[in-house]
PDB file of C-alpha atoms in Angstrom:
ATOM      1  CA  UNK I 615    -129.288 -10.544  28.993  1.00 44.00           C
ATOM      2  CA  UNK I 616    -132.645  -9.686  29.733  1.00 45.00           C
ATOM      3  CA  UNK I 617    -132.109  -6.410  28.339  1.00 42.00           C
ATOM      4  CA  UNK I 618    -131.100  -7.344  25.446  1.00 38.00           C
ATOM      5  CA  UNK I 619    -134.166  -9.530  25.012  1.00 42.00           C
ATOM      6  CA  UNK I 620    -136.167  -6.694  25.539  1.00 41.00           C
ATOM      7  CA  UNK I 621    -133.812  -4.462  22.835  1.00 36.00           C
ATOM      8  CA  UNK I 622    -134.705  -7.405  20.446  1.00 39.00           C
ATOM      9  CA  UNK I 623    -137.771  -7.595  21.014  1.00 39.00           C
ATOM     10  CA  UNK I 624    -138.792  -3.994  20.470  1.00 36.00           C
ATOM     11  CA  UNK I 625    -136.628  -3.912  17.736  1.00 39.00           C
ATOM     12  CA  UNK I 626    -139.266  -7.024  15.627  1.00 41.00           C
ATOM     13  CA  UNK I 627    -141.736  -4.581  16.436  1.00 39.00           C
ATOM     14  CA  UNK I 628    -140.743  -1.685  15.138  1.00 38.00           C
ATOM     15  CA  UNK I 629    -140.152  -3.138  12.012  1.00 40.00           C
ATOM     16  CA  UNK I 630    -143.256  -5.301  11.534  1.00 43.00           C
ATOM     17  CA  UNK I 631    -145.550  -2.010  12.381  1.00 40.00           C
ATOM     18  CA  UNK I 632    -143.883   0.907  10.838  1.00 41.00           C
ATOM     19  CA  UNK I 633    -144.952   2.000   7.840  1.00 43.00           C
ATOM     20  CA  UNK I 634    -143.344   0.743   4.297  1.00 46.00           C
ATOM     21  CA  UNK I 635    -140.625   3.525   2.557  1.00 46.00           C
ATOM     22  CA  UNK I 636    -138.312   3.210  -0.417  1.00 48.00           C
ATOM     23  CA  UNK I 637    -135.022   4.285  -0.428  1.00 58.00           C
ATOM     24  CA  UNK I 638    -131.736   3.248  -0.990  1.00 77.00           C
ATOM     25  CA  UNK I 639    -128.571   3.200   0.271  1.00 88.00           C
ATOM     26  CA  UNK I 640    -125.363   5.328  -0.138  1.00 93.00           C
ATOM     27  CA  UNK I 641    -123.099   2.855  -1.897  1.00 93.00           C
ATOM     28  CA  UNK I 642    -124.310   4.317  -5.971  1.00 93.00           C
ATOM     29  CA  UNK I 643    -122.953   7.959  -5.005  1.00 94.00           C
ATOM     30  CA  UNK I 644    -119.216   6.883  -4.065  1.00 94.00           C
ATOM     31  CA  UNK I 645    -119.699   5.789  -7.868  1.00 93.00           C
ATOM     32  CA  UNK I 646    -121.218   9.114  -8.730  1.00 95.00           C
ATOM     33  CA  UNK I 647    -122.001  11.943  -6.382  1.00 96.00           C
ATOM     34  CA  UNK I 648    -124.785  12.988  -8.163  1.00 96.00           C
ATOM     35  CA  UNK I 649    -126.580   9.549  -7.185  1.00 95.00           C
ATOM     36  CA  UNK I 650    -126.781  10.876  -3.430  1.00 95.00           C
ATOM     37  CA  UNK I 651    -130.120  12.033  -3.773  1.00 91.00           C
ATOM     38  CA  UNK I 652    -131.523   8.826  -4.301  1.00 89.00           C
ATOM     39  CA  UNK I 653    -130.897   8.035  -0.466  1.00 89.00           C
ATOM     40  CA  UNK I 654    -133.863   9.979   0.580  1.00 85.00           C
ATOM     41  CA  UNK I 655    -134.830  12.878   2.314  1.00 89.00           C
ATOM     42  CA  UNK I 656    -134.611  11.765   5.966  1.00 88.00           C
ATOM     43  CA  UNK I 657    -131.726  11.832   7.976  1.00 93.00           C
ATOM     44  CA  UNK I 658    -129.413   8.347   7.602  1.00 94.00           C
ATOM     45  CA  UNK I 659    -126.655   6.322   9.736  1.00 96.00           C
ATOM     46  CA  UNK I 660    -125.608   3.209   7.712  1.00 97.00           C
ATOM     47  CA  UNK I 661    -122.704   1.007   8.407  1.00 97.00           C
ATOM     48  CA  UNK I 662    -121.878  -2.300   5.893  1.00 97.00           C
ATOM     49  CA  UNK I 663    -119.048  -4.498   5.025  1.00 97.00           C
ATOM     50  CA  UNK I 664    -117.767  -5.773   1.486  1.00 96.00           C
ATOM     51  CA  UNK I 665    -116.251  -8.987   1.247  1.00 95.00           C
ATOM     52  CA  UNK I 666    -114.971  -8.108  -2.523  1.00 93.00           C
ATOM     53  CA  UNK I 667    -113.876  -4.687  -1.555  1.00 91.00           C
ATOM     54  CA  UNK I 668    -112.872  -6.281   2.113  1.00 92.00           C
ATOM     55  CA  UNK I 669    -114.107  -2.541   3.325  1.00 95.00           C
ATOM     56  CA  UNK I 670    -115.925  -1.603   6.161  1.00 96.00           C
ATOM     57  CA  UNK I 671    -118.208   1.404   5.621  1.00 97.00           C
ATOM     58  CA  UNK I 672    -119.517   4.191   8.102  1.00 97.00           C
ATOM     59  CA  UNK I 673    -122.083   6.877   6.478  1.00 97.00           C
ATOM     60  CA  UNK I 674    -124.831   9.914   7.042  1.00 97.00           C
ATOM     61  CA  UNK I 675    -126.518  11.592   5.011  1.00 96.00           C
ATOM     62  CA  UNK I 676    -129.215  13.738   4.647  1.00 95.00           C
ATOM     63  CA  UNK I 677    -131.318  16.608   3.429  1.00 94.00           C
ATOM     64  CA  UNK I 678    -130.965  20.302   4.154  1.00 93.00           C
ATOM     65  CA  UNK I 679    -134.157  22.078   3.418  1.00 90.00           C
ATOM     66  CA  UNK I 680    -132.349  25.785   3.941  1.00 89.00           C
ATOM     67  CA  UNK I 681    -129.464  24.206   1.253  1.00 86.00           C
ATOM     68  CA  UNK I 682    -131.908  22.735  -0.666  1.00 91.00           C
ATOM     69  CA  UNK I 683    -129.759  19.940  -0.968  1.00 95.00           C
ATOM     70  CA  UNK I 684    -128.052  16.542   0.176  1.00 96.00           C
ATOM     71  CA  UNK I 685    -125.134  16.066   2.192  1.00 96.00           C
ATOM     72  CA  UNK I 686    -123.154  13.093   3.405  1.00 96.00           C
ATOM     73  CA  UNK I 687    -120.035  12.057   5.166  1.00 97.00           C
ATOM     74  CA  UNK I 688    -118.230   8.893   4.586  1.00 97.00           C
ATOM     75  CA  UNK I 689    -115.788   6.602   6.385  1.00 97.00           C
ATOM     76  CA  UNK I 690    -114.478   3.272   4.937  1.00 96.00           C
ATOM     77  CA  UNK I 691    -111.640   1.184   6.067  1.00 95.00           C
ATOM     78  CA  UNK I 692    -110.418  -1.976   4.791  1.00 89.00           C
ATOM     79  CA  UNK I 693    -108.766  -2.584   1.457  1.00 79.00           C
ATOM     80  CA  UNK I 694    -105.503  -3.889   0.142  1.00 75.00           C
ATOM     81  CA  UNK I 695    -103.689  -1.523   1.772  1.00 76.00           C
ATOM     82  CA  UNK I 696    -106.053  -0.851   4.572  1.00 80.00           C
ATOM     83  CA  UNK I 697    -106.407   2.328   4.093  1.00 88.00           C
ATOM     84  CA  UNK I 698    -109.161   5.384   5.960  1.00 94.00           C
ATOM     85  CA  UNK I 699    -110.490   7.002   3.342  1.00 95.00           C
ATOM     86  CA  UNK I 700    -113.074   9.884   4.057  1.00 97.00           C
ATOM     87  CA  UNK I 701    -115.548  11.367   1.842  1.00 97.00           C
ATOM     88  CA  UNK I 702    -117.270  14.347   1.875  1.00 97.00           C
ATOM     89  CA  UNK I 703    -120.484  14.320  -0.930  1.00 97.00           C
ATOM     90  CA  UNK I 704    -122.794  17.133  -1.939  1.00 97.00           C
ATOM     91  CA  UNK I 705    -125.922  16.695  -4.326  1.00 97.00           C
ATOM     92  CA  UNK I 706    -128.624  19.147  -5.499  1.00 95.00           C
ATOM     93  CA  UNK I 707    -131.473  19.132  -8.078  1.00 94.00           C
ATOM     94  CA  UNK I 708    -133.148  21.768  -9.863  1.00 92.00           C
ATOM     95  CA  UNK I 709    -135.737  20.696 -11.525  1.00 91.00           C
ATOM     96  CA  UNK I 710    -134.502  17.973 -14.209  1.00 93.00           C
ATOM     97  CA  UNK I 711    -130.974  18.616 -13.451  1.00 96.00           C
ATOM     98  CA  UNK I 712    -128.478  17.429 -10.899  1.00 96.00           C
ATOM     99  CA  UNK I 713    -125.623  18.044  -9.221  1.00 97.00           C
ATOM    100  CA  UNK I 714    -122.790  15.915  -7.274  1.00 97.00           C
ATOM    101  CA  UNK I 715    -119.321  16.596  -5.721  1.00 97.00           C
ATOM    102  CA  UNK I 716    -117.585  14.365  -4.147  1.00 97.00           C
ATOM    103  CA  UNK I 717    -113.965  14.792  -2.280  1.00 97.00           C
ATOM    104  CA  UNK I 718    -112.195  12.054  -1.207  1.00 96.00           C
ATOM    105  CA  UNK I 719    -109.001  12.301   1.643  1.00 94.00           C
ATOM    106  CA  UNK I 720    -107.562   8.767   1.487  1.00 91.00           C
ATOM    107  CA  UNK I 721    -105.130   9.163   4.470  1.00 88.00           C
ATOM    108  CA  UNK I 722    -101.303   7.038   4.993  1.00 75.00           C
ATOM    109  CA  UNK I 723     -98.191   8.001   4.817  1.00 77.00           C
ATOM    110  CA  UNK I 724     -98.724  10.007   1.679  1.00 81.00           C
ATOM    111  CA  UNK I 725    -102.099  11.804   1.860  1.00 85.00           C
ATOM    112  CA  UNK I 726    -104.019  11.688  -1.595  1.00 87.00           C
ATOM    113  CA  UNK I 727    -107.070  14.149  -2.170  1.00 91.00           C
ATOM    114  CA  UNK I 728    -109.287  13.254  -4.756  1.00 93.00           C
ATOM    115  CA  UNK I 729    -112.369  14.924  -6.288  1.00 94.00           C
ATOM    116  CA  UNK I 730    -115.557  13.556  -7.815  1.00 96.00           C
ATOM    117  CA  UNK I 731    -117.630  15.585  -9.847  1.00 96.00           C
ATOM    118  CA  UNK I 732    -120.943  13.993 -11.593  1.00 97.00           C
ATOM    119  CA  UNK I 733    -124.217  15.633 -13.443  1.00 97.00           C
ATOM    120  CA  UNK I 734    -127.467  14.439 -14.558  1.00 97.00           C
ATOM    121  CA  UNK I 735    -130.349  15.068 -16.904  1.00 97.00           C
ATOM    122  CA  UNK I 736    -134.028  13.562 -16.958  1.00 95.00           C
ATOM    123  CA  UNK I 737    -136.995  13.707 -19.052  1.00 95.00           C
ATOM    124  CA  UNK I 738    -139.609  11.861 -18.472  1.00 94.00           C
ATOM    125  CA  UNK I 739    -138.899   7.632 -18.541  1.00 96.00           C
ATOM    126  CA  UNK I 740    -135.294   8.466 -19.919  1.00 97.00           C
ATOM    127  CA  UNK I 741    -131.946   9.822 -16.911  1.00 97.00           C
ATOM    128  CA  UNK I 742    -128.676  10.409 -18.031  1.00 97.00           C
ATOM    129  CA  UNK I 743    -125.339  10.870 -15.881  1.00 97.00           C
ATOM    130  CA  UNK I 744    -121.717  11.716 -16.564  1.00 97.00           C
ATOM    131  CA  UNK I 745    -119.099  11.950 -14.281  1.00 97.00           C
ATOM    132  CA  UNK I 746    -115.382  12.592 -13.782  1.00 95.00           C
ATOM    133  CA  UNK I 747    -113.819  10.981 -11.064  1.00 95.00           C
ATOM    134  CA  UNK I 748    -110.204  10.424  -9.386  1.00 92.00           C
ATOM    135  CA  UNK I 749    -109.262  14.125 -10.286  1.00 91.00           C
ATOM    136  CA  UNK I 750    -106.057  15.080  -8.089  1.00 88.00           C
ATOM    137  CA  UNK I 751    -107.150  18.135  -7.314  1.00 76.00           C
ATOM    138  CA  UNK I 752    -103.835  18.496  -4.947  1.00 68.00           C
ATOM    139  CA  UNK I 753    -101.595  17.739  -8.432  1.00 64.00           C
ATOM    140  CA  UNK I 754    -103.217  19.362 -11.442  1.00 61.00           C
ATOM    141  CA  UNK I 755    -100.337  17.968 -13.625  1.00 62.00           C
ATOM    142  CA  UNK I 756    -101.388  14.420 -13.314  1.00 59.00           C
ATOM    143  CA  UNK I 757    -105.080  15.039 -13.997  1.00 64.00           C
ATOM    144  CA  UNK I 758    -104.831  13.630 -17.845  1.00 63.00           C
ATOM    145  CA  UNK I 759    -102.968  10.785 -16.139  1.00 73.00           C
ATOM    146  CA  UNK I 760    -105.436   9.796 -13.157  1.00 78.00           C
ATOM    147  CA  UNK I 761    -108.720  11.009 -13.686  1.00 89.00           C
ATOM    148  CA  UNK I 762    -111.243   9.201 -15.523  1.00 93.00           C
ATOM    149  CA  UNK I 763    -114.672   9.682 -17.012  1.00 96.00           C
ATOM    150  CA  UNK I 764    -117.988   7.824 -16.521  1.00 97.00           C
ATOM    151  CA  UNK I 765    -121.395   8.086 -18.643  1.00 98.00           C
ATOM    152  CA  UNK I 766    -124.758   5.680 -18.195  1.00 97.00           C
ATOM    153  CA  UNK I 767    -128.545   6.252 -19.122  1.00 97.00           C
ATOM    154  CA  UNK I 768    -131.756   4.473 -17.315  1.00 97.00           C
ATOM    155  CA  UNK I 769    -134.837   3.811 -18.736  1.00 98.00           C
ATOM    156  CA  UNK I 770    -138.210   3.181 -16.844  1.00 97.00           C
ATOM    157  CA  UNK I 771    -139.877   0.393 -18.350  1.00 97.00           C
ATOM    158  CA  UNK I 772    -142.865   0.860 -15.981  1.00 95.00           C
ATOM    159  CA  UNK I 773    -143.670   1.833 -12.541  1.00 93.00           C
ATOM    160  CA  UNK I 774    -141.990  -0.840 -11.485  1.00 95.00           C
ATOM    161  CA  UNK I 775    -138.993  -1.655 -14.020  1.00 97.00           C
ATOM    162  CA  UNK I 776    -136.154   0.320 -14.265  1.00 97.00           C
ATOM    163  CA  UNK I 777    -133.041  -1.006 -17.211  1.00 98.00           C
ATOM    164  CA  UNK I 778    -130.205   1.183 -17.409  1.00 97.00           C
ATOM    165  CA  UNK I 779    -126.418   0.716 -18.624  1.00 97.00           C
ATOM    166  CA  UNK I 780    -123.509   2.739 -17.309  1.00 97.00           C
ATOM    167  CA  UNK I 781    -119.593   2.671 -18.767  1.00 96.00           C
ATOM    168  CA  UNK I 782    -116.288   3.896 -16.906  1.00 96.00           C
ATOM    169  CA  UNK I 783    -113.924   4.962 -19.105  1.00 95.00           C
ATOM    170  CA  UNK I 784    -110.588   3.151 -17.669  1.00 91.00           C
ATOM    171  CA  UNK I 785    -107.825   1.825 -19.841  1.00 89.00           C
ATOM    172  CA  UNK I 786    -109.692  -0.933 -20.275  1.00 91.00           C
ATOM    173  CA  UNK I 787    -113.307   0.261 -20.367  1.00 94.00           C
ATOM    174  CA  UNK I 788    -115.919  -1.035 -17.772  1.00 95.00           C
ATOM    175  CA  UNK I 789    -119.590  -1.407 -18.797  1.00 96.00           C
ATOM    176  CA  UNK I 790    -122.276  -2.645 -16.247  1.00 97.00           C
ATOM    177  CA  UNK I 791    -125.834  -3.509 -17.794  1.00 97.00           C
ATOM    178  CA  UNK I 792    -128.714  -3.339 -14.776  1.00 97.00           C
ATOM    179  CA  UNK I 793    -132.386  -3.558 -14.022  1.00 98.00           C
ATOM    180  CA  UNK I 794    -134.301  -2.321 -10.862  1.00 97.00           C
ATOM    181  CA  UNK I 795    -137.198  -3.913 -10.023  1.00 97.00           C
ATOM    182  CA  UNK I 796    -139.565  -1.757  -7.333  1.00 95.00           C
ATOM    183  CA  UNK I 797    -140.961  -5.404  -5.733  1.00 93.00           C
ATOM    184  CA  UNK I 798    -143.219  -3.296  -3.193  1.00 91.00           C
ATOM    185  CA  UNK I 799    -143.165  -0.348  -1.663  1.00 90.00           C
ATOM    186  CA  UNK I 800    -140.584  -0.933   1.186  1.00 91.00           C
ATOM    187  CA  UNK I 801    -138.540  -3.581  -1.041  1.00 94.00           C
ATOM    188  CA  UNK I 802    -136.457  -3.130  -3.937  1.00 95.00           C
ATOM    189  CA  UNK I 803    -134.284  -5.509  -6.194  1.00 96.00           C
ATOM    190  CA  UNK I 804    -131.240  -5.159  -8.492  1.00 97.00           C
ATOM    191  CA  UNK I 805    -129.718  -7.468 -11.213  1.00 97.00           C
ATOM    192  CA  UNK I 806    -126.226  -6.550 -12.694  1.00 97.00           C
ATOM    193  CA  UNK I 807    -123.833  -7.892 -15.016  1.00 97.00           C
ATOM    194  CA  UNK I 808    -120.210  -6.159 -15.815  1.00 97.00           C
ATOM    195  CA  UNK I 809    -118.201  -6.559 -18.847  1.00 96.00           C
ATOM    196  CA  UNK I 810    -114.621  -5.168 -19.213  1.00 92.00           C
ATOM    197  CA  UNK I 811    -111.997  -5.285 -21.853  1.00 80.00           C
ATOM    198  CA  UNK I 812    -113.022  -7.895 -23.965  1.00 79.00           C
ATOM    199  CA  UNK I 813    -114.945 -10.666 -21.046  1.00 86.00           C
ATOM    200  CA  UNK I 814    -117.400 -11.025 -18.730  1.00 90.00           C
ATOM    201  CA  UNK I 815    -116.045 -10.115 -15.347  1.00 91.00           C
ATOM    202  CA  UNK I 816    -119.158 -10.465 -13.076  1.00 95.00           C
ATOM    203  CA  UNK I 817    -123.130 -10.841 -12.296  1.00 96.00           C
ATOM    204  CA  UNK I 818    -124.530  -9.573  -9.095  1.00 97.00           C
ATOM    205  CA  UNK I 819    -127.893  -8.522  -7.454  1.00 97.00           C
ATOM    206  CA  UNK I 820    -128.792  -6.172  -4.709  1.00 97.00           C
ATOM    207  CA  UNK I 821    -131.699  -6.438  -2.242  1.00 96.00           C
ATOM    208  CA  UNK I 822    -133.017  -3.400  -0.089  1.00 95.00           C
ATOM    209  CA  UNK I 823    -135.699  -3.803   2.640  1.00 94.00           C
ATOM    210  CA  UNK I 824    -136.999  -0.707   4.175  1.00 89.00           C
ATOM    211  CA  UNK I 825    -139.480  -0.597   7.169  1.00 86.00           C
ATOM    212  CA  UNK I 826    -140.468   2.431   8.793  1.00 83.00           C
ATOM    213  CA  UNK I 827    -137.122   3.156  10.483  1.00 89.00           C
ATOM    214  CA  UNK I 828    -135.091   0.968   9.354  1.00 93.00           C
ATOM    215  CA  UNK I 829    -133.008   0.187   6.265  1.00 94.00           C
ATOM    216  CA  UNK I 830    -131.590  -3.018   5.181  1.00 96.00           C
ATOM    217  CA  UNK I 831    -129.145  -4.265   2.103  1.00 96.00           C
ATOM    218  CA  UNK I 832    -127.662  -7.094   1.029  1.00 96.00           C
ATOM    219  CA  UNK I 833    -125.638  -7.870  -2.229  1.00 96.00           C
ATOM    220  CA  UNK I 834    -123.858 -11.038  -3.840  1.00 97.00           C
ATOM    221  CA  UNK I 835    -121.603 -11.442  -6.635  1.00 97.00           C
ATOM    222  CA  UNK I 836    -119.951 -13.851  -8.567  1.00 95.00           C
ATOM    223  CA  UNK I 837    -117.046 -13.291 -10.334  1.00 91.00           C
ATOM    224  CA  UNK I 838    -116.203 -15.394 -14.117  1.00 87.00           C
ATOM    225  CA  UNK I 839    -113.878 -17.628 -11.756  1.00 86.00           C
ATOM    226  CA  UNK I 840    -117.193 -18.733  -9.522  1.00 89.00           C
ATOM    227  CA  UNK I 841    -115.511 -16.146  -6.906  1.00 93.00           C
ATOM    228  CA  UNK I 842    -118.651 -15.318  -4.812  1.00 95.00           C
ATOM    229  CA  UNK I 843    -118.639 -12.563  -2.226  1.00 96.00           C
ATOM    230  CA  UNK I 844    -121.160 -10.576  -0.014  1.00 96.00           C
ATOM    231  CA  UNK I 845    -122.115  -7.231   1.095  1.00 96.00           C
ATOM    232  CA  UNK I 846    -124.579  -6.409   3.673  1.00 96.00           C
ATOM    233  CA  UNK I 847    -125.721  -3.305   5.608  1.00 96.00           C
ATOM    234  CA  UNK I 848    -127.928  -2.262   7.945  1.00 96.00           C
ATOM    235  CA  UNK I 849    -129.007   1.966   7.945  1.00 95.00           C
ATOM    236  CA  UNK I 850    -131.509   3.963  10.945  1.00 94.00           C
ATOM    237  CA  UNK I 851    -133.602   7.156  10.052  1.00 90.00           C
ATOM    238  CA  UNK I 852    -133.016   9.285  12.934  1.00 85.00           C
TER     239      UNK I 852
END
C-alpha cells in the first residue's frame, strides 16, 4: 500500500508540473487512416473502453522520422460478437496532402481482412478527406457489395474554432456535423451531432486533457431514445 501511495503521488505531480501539449487520441483514424497524424509526433500507449461500442481498446502509435511518417497498431476486443480485431494504420503528409491505410484482421472462426484507405487535401482554413473503407481485400468479388465510401470538410473559424461535417456513404447515409474548440493549450473540446436516414440518431462531445506526459479522454453520448453511454481513455508518451 505504501507503494502505491507513493506511485500516486508522483503520478499528481507529474501532471500538475509538466508542461501543457495538444494532441489527440487514436479513435478519428479507425474512422479514417489518414486522421493518424493528428495523434502527434511522440511515441503513444493508450488503452480506453466504449460503453456504446462495449469495446475495449489497446493502441501505439508514433512517428518515424527515417519513414517520414506515422505508424500505429491496434487491438480492440469487445463487441456483439466479441470479437479481436487488429489494426495495422499507416499515415504520411507531403506538404498539403495526406495519406492513410488502414488493414484490419478481425479474427473468429472465419478470419475477415479488411482494408482502409483515406486521403486528404488542405489549403489554408479549409481540409478535405475521402475515404474508402471495409474493402475485402481477401474477396475482390464482394468489394461493390461491402465497401463503402466516406467524404467530410473542416473549416477553421479561428485559432481556436474548428466546424467541420463528414458523411459515410452506407445504405442509409450517415452525416455527423462537429465543432472543435482548442480551450487551452493542453485541453481540447468536441461537440457532435449525427443524422442518418431521415432522423436524428445522436449528440455527443469529447474532452481531451493533455499534461506533459500524459493523455486523457473522455466522451458521452446520447442517443434519440435518451440512451446515454461513455468512453474514456487514458494514453503515456514514452
Amino acid at each position: 500500500m505504501p507503494k502505491l501511495c507513493w506511485i500516486s503521488v508522483l503520478l499528481v505531480i507529474l501532471v500538475c508540473i509538466a508542461p501543457p501539449c495538444a494532441a489527440l487520441t487514436i479513435e478519428p483514424a479507425l474512422e479514417n487512416p489518414v486522421h493518424l497524424a493528428n495523434v502527434g509526433d511522440a511515441p503513444l500507449v493508450y488503452l480506453s473502453y466504449s460503453s456504446d461500442l462495449e469495446e475495449v481498446l489497446v493502441a501505439y502509435s508514433e512517428y518515424d522520422a527515417y519513414a517520414e511518417g506515422y505508424g500505429g497498431f491496434v487491438i480492440r476486443y469487445g463487441g456483439e460478437e466479441e470479437e479481436t480485431t487488429l489494426t495495422a494504420i499507416v499515415a504520411k503528409e507531403i506538404d498539403h496532402v495526406g495519406l492513410g491505410l488502414a488493414i484490419h484482421w478481425i479474427t473468429g472462426p472465419e478470419p475477415v481482412w479488411l482494408m482502409d484507405l483515406g486521403g486528404s487535401y488542405r489549403v489554408g482554413p479549409v481540409g478535405i478527406h475521402l475515404g474508402i473503407h471495409d474493402v475485402p481485400f481477401t474477396k475482390w468479388k464482394d468489394i461493390t457489395e461491402d465497401a463503402y465510401v466516406s467524404a467530410g470538410a473542416s473549416f477553421d473559424l479561428s485559432e481556436t474554432i474548428t466546424i467541420g461535417l463528414d458523411t459515410r456513404f452506407l445504405d442509409e447515409p450517415v452525416y455527423k456535423g462537429h465543432a472543435l474548440f482548442k480551450l487551452r493549450p493542453d485541453l481540447k473540446a468536441q461537440v457532435y451531432a449525427l443524422y442518418q436516414g431521415s432522423d436524428w440518431d445522436a449528440v455527443g462531445v469529447n474532452a481531451w486533457l493533455s499534461r506533459g506526459a500524459l493523455l486523457f479522454h473522455a466522451g458521452y453520448k446520447m442517443n434519440w431514445d435518451r440512451e446515454s453511454y461513455f468512453s474514456m481513455g487514458i494514453g503515456f508518451n514514452l
